[in-house]
CSV table of C-alpha atoms in Angstrom, one decimal:
chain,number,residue,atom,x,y,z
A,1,UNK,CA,0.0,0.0,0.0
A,2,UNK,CA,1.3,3.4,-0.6
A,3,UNK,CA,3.1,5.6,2.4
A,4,UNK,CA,2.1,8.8,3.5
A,5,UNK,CA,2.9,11.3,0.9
A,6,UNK,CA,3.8,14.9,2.0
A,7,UNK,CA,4.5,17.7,-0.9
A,8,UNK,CA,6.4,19.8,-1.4
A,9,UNK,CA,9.8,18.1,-0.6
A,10,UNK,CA,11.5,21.3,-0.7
A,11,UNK,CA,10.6,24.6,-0.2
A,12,UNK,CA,11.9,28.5,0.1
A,13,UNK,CA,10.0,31.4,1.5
A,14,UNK,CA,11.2,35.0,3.2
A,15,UNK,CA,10.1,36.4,6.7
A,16,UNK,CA,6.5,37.6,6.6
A,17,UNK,CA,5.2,35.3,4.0
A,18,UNK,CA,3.3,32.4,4.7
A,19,UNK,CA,2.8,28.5,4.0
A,20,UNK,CA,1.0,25.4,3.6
A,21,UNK,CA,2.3,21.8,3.7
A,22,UNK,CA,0.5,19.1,2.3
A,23,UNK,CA,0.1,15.2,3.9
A,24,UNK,CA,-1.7,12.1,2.7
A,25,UNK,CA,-2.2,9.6,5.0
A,26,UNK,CA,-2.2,5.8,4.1
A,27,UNK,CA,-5.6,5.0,3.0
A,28,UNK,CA,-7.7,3.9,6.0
A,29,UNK,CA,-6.2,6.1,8.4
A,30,UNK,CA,-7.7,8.2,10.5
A,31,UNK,CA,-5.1,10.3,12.4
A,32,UNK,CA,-2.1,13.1,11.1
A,33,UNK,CA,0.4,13.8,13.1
A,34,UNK,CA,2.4,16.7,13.0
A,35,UNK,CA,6.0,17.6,14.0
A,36,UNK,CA,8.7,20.0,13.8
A,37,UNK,CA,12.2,19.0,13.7
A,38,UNK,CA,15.3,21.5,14.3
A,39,UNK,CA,18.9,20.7,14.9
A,40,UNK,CA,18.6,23.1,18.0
A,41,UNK,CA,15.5,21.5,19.6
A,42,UNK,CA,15.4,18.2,17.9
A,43,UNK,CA,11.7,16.8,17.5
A,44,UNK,CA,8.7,18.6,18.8
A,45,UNK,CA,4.9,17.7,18.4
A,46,UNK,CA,2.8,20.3,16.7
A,47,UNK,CA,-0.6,18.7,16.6
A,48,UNK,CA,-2.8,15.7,16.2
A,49,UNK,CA,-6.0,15.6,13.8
A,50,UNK,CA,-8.1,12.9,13.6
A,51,UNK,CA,-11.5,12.4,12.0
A,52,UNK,CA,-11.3,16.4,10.9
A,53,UNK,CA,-10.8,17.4,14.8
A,54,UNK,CA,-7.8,18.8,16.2
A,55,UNK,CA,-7.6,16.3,18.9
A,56,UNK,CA,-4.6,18.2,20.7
A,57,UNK,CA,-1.2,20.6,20.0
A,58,UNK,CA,1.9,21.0,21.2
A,59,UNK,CA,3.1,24.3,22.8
A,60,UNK,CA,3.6,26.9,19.3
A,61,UNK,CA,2.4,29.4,19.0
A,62,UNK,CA,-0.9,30.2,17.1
A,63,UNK,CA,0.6,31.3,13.8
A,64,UNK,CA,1.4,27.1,12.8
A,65,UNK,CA,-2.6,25.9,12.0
A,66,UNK,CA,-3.2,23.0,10.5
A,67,UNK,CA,-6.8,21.3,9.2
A,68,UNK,CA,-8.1,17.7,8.2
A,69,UNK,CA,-10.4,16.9,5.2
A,70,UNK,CA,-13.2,14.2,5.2
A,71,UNK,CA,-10.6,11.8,3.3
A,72,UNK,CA,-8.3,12.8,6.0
A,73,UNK,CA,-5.4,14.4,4.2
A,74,UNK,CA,-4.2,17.2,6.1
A,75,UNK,CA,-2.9,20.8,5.9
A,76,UNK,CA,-0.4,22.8,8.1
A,77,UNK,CA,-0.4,26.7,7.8
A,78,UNK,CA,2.8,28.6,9.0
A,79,UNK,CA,1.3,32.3,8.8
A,80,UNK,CA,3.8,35.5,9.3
A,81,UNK,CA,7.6,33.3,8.7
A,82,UNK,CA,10.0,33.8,10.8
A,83,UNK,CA,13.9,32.3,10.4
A,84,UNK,CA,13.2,30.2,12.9
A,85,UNK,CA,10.9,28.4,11.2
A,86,UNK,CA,13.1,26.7,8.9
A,87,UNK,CA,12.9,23.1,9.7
A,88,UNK,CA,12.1,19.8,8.5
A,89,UNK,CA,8.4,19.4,9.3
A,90,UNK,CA,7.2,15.6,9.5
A,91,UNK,CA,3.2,14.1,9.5
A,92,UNK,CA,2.8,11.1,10.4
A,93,UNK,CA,-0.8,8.8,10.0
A,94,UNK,CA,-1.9,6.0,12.3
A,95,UNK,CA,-5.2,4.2,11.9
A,96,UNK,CA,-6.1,5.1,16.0
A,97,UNK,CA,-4.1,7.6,16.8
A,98,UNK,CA,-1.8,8.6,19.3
A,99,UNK,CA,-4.3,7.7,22.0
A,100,UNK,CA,-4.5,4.1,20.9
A,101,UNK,CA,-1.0,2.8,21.0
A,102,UNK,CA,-0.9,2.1,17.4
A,103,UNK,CA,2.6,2.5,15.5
A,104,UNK,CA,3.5,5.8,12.9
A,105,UNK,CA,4.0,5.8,9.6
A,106,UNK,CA,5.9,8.7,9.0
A,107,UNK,CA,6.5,10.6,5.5
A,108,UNK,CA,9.7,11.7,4.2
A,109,UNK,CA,9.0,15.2,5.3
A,110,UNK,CA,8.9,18.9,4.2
A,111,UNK,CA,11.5,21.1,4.2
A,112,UNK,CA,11.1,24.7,4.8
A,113,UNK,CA,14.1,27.1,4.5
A,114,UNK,CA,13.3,30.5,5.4
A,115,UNK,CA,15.1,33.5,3.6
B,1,UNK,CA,6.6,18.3,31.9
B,2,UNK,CA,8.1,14.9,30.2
B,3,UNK,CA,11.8,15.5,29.4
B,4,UNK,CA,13.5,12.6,27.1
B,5,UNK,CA,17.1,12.0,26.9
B,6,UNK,CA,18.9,9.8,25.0
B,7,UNK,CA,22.5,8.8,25.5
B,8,UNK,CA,25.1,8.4,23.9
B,9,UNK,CA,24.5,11.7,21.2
B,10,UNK,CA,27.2,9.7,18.9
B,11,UNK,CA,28.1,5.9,18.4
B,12,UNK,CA,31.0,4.6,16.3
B,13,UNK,CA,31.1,0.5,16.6
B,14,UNK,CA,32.9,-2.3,14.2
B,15,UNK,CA,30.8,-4.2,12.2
B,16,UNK,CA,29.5,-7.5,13.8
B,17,UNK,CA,29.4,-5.9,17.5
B,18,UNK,CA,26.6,-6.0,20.0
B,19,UNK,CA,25.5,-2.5,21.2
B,20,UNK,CA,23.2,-0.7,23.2
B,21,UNK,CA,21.3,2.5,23.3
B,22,UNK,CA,20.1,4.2,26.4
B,23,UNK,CA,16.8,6.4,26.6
B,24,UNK,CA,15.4,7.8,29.5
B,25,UNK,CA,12.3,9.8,30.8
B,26,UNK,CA,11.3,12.1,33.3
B,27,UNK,CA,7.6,10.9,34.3
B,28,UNK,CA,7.1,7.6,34.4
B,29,UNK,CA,3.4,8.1,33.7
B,30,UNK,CA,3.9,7.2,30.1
B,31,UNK,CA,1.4,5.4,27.9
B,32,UNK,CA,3.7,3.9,25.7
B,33,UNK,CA,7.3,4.3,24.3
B,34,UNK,CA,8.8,4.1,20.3
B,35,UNK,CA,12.1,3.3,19.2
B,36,UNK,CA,12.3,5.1,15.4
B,37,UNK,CA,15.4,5.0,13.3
B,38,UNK,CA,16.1,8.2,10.8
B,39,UNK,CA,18.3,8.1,7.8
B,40,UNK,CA,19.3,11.4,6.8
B,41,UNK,CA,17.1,13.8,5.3
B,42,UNK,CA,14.5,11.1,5.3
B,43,UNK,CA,11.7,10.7,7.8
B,44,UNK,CA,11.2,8.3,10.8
B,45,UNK,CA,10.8,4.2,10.5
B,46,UNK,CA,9.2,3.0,13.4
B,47,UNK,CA,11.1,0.0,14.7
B,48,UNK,CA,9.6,-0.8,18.1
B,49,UNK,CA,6.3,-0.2,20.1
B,50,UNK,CA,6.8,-1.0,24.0
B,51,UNK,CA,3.3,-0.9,25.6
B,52,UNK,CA,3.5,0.3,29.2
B,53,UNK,CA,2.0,-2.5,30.6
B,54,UNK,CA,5.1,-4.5,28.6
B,55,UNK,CA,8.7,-4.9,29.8
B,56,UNK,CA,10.5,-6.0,26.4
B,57,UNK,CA,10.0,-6.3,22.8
B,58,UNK,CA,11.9,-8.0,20.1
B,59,UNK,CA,12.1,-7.6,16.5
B,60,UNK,CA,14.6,-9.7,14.6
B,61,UNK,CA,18.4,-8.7,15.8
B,62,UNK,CA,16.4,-5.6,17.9
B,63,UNK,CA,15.3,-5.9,21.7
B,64,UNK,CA,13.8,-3.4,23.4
B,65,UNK,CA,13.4,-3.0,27.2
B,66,UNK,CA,11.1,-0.8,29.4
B,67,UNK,CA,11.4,-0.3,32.8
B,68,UNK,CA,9.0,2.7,33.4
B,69,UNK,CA,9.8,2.9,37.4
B,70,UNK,CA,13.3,4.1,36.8
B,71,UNK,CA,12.1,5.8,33.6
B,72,UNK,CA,14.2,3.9,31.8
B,73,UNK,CA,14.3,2.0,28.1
B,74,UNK,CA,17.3,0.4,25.9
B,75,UNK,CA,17.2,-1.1,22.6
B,76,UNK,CA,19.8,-3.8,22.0
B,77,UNK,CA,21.1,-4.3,18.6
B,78,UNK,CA,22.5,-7.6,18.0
B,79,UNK,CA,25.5,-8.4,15.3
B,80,UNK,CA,25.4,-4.8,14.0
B,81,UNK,CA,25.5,-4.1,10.4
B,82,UNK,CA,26.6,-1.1,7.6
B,83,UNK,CA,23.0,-0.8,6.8
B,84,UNK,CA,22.3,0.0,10.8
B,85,UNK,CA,23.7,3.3,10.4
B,86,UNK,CA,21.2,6.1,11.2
B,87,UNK,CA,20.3,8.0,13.9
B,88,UNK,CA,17.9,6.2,16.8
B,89,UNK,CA,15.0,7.9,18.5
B,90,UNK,CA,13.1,7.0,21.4
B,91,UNK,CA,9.9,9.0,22.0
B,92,UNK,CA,7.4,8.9,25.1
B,93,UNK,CA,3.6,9.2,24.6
B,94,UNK,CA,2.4,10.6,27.9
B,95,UNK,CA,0.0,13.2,29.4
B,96,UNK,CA,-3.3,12.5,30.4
B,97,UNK,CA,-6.0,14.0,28.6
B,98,UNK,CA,-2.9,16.9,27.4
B,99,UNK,CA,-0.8,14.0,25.8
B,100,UNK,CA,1.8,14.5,23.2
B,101,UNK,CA,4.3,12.2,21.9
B,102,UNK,CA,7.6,13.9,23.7
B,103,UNK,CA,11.2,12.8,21.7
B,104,UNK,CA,14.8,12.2,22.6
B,105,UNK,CA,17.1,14.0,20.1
B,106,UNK,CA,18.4,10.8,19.2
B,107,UNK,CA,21.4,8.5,18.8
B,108,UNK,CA,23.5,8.7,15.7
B,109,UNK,CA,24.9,5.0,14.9
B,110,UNK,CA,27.5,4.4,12.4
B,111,UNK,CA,28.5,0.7,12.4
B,112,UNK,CA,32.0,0.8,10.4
B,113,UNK,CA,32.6,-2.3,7.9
């Protein structure tokens, strides 16, 4: 079955602008995952969607956003970039959850450099 | 607030030797605990899911251990390979009702042939 598919790979944006990331979760799952990785802070949770619902976040503030569709591909929205947004930022999609103990499947992730 | 540490940060070993990574955590209240492996500039593989109800877990040459009242976990690799090279990362799913899935900032491997 196919993997979870986030687009783009790569990306370039300057301060102020903003940005949405794109992830497909394996069919049949019903959970996104989001996460931000930094060299500086290593891997940090950003939210969980599941079923359309924000089911909880991690502590950023409220310019990262993110949404769920009915066939539970999911956005993230990075409004108002700052340089220390640049980062690698992972989805992952699990069929219960984070809640029910189930393994990730992460994507290959998105990667933002900020300008 | 969960805190994750994995150590050591860097690992150099000979091909064919047994090793062991360290992860631990500040609350043991955990749900559950993930070893994932990362190749670089690639995202994570899960490799192990350690219920916390479960003490070990074993998949192929790869053991896993919990022992959530010293907040501790290892994962054993057994005859290490080239191809085990990448960076290993344990993270903690914890919280209550405010859960998150908390990392360690990970192990980097390289098993030299």
């Amino acid at each position: 079955k196919a993997g979870v598919t986030q687009t783009p790979r790569y990306l370039i944006k300057t301060r102020g602008q903003q940005v949405t990331l794109s992830c497909s979760p394996i069919s049949g799952h019903r959970s996104v995952s989001w996460y931000q990785q930094t060299p500086g802070q290593g891997l940090q949770f950003l939210f969980e969607y599941f079923s359309e619902t924000q089911r909880n976040k991690g502590n950023f503030p409220g310019r990262f956003s993110g949404r769920q569709f009915s066939n539970s591909r999911s956005e993230m929205n990075v409004s108002t970039l700052e340089l220390g947004d640049s980062a690698l930022y992972l989805c992952a999609s699990s069929l219960l959850g984070l809640s029910g103990a189930n393994v990730l499947t992460f994507g290959a992730g998105s990667r933002l450099t900020v300008l | 607030k969960q805190e994750v540490t994995q150590i050591p940060a860097a690992l150099s070993v000979p091909e064919g030797e047994n090793l062991v990574l360290n992860c631990s955590f500040t609350d043991s209240a955990i749900y559950n605990l993930q070893w994932f492996r990362q190749d670089p500039g690639k995202g994570l593989t899960s490799l192990l899911l350690i219920q916390s109800s479960q003490r070990e877990q074993t998949s192929g040459r790869l053991n896993a251990s919990l022992d959530k009242s010293s907040g501790r976990s290892t994962l054993y690799i057994a005859a290490s390979q080239p191809g085990d090279s990448a960076t290993y990362l344990c993270a903690v799913f914890s919280g209550g009702s405010n859960y998150k899935l908390t990392f360690g900032k990970g192990t980097l491997l390289t098993v030299n042939p």
